[in-house]
Structure formats: structure tokens, C-alpha cells
Coordinates of C-alpha atoms in Angstrom, one line a residue:
Q659 CA 188.4 30.9 155.4
V660 CA 186.6 33.4 153.3
Q661 CA 186.7 33.8 149.7
L662 CA 186.5 36.6 147.7
V663 CA 186.3 36.9 143.5
E664 CA 186.7 39.9 141.9
S665 CA 185.0 40.9 138.5
G666 CA 184.0 44.1 135.8
G667 CA 187.8 44.9 135.2
G668 CA 188.6 46.0 131.9
L669 CA 190.2 48.5 129.3
V670 CA 188.4 51.7 129.0
Q671 CA 189.4 54.9 127.3
A672 CA 189.6 57.9 128.9
G673 CA 186.5 58.9 130.7
G674 CA 184.4 55.4 130.7
S675 CA 182.7 53.9 133.1
L676 CA 183.3 50.7 134.9
R677 CA 182.1 48.9 138.0
L678 CA 184.1 46.6 139.8
S679 CA 182.4 43.3 141.6
C680 CA 183.5 41.5 144.8
A681 CA 181.3 38.6 145.9
A682 CA 182.8 37.4 150.1
S683 CA 181.9 33.5 150.5
G684 CA 182.9 31.2 153.6
S685 CA 183.0 31.6 156.8
I686 CA 181.9 35.0 157.7
F687 CA 179.5 35.9 160.6
S688 CA 180.3 39.3 160.4
I689 CA 181.5 41.2 158.0
N690 CA 183.3 44.8 159.8
A691 CA 184.1 46.3 156.3
M692 CA 184.0 46.0 152.4
G693 CA 186.6 47.9 150.3
W694 CA 188.7 48.8 147.9
Y695 CA 192.4 49.4 147.6
R696 CA 194.7 49.9 143.9
Q697 CA 198.5 49.6 142.6
A698 CA 200.0 50.7 140.0
P699 CA 203.1 49.3 138.6
G700 CA 205.9 50.5 140.7
K701 CA 203.6 52.4 143.5
Q702 CA 202.0 51.6 146.6
R703 CA 199.2 49.8 147.5
E704 CA 196.3 52.6 148.2
L705 CA 192.8 52.9 149.2
V706 CA 190.5 53.6 147.0
A707 CA 187.2 53.1 149.2
T708 CA 185.5 51.7 151.9
I709 CA 182.4 51.2 153.0
T710 CA 181.0 49.4 156.8
S711 CA 178.4 47.5 157.3
G712 CA 176.2 50.6 158.3
G713 CA 176.9 52.2 155.1
R714 CA 179.9 54.7 155.9
T715 CA 181.8 55.6 153.6
N716 CA 185.6 56.6 153.4
Y717 CA 187.1 57.5 149.6
A718 CA 190.5 58.3 148.5
D719 CA 190.8 61.9 147.5
S720 CA 191.9 61.7 144.6
V721 CA 188.7 59.4 143.2
K722 CA 185.8 61.4 145.3
G723 CA 182.7 62.8 142.9
R724 CA 183.9 60.2 140.7
F725 CA 183.6 56.7 142.5
T726 CA 180.8 55.3 144.2
I727 CA 181.2 52.8 146.8
S728 CA 177.9 50.7 147.5
R729 CA 177.7 46.9 149.3
D730 CA 174.8 44.8 149.5
N731 CA 174.9 42.9 152.8
A732 CA 172.6 40.2 152.0
K733 CA 175.1 38.9 149.2
N734 CA 177.9 40.0 151.4
T735 CA 178.6 41.8 148.4
V736 CA 180.4 45.4 147.4
Y737 CA 180.7 47.3 144.5
L738 CA 183.0 50.4 142.9
Q739 CA 181.3 52.1 141.0
M740 CA 183.7 54.2 138.4
S741 CA 182.9 56.7 136.5
S742 CA 185.1 59.7 134.4
L743 CA 188.0 57.2 134.5
K744 CA 191.4 59.0 134.1
A745 CA 194.8 57.5 133.0
E746 CA 196.1 57.3 135.9
D747 CA 193.2 55.9 137.4
T748 CA 194.7 52.4 135.9
A749 CA 196.2 49.8 138.6
L750 CA 195.2 46.6 139.5
Y751 CA 192.2 46.9 142.3
Y752 CA 191.9 44.6 144.9
C753 CA 188.3 43.5 147.1
N754 CA 189.0 43.8 151.1
V755 CA 187.1 42.5 154.0
K756 CA 187.2 43.1 157.5
V757 CA 185.7 40.0 159.0
W758 CA 185.7 39.7 162.8
V759 CA 186.3 36.1 164.2
G760 CA 186.1 36.5 168.3
V761 CA 187.1 40.4 169.4
T762 CA 189.6 40.1 166.5
I763 CA 189.1 41.7 162.3
L764 CA 190.8 39.6 159.8
D765 CA 191.9 41.2 156.5
Y766 CA 191.0 39.7 153.5
W767 CA 191.7 40.1 150.2
G768 CA 190.9 39.4 146.9
Q769 CA 193.2 37.9 143.6
G770 CA 192.9 41.6 142.6
T771 CA 190.9 43.1 138.7
Q772 CA 193.4 45.4 136.6
V773 CA 191.7 48.4 136.1
T774 CA 193.6 49.6 132.3
V775 CA 192.3 53.8 131.2
S776 CA 193.7 54.5 127.5
S777 CA 194.4 58.3 127.1

């Protein structure tokens, strides 16, 4: 079993910055990728950014140039630095970790951390 602990959400004014963290612990033998997703009220959960074990990153078009994802493999922790925040970034942000179990990849999700951007 894998546990994910998220932190760093909060209320910020438009144009401000926040940094999210997600630490993974438990039965971790090999993490394939880590990432962040978000879900705004009345909308589907969407990808924000992902990063592979090798450091390859992928971003949603809506956050490119404003958000930066990074990871500390030694600490099994992923970060999301969010800058130039907009009201439309308001959402519940979920950490996601994809873990190899044998030849299968399993998804684990954090409990979510709220990000609210006031305009």
C-alpha cells in the first residue's frame, strides 16, 4: 500500500504563487511517474503536470509557463510550483503516483489540497 500526503494549498490573490508538495510512503519499490491533477466544481478532473522518474515533464497547455513540476526521488516527493495564479486555477489539486508492481502499474491518489485564487 502507498500513502500520499499533500500540503501547500491555500488562498492566494491572483498573480500570486503557491507551492504544493506530495510525499509518498509505504510499499514503494519503483515509482513510474508522479503528477498533479485538479478538479474544479462541476468539472471533470484534469491533468495539470506529470514528471517521470527520468525527469521528463508534461504540462497542460493552460499552465505552461506558469507552473513547474519537480521531484526528489530520494524523498519520493513531488512538487508543483505555481506562479502567476489565475482565478481559473481554483480547484482541488490531487497528487498522483504511478507505481510498478511486478509488470503492472498501479495508480495512487492523495486526498486533495484546495487551491483558491481570488480575483
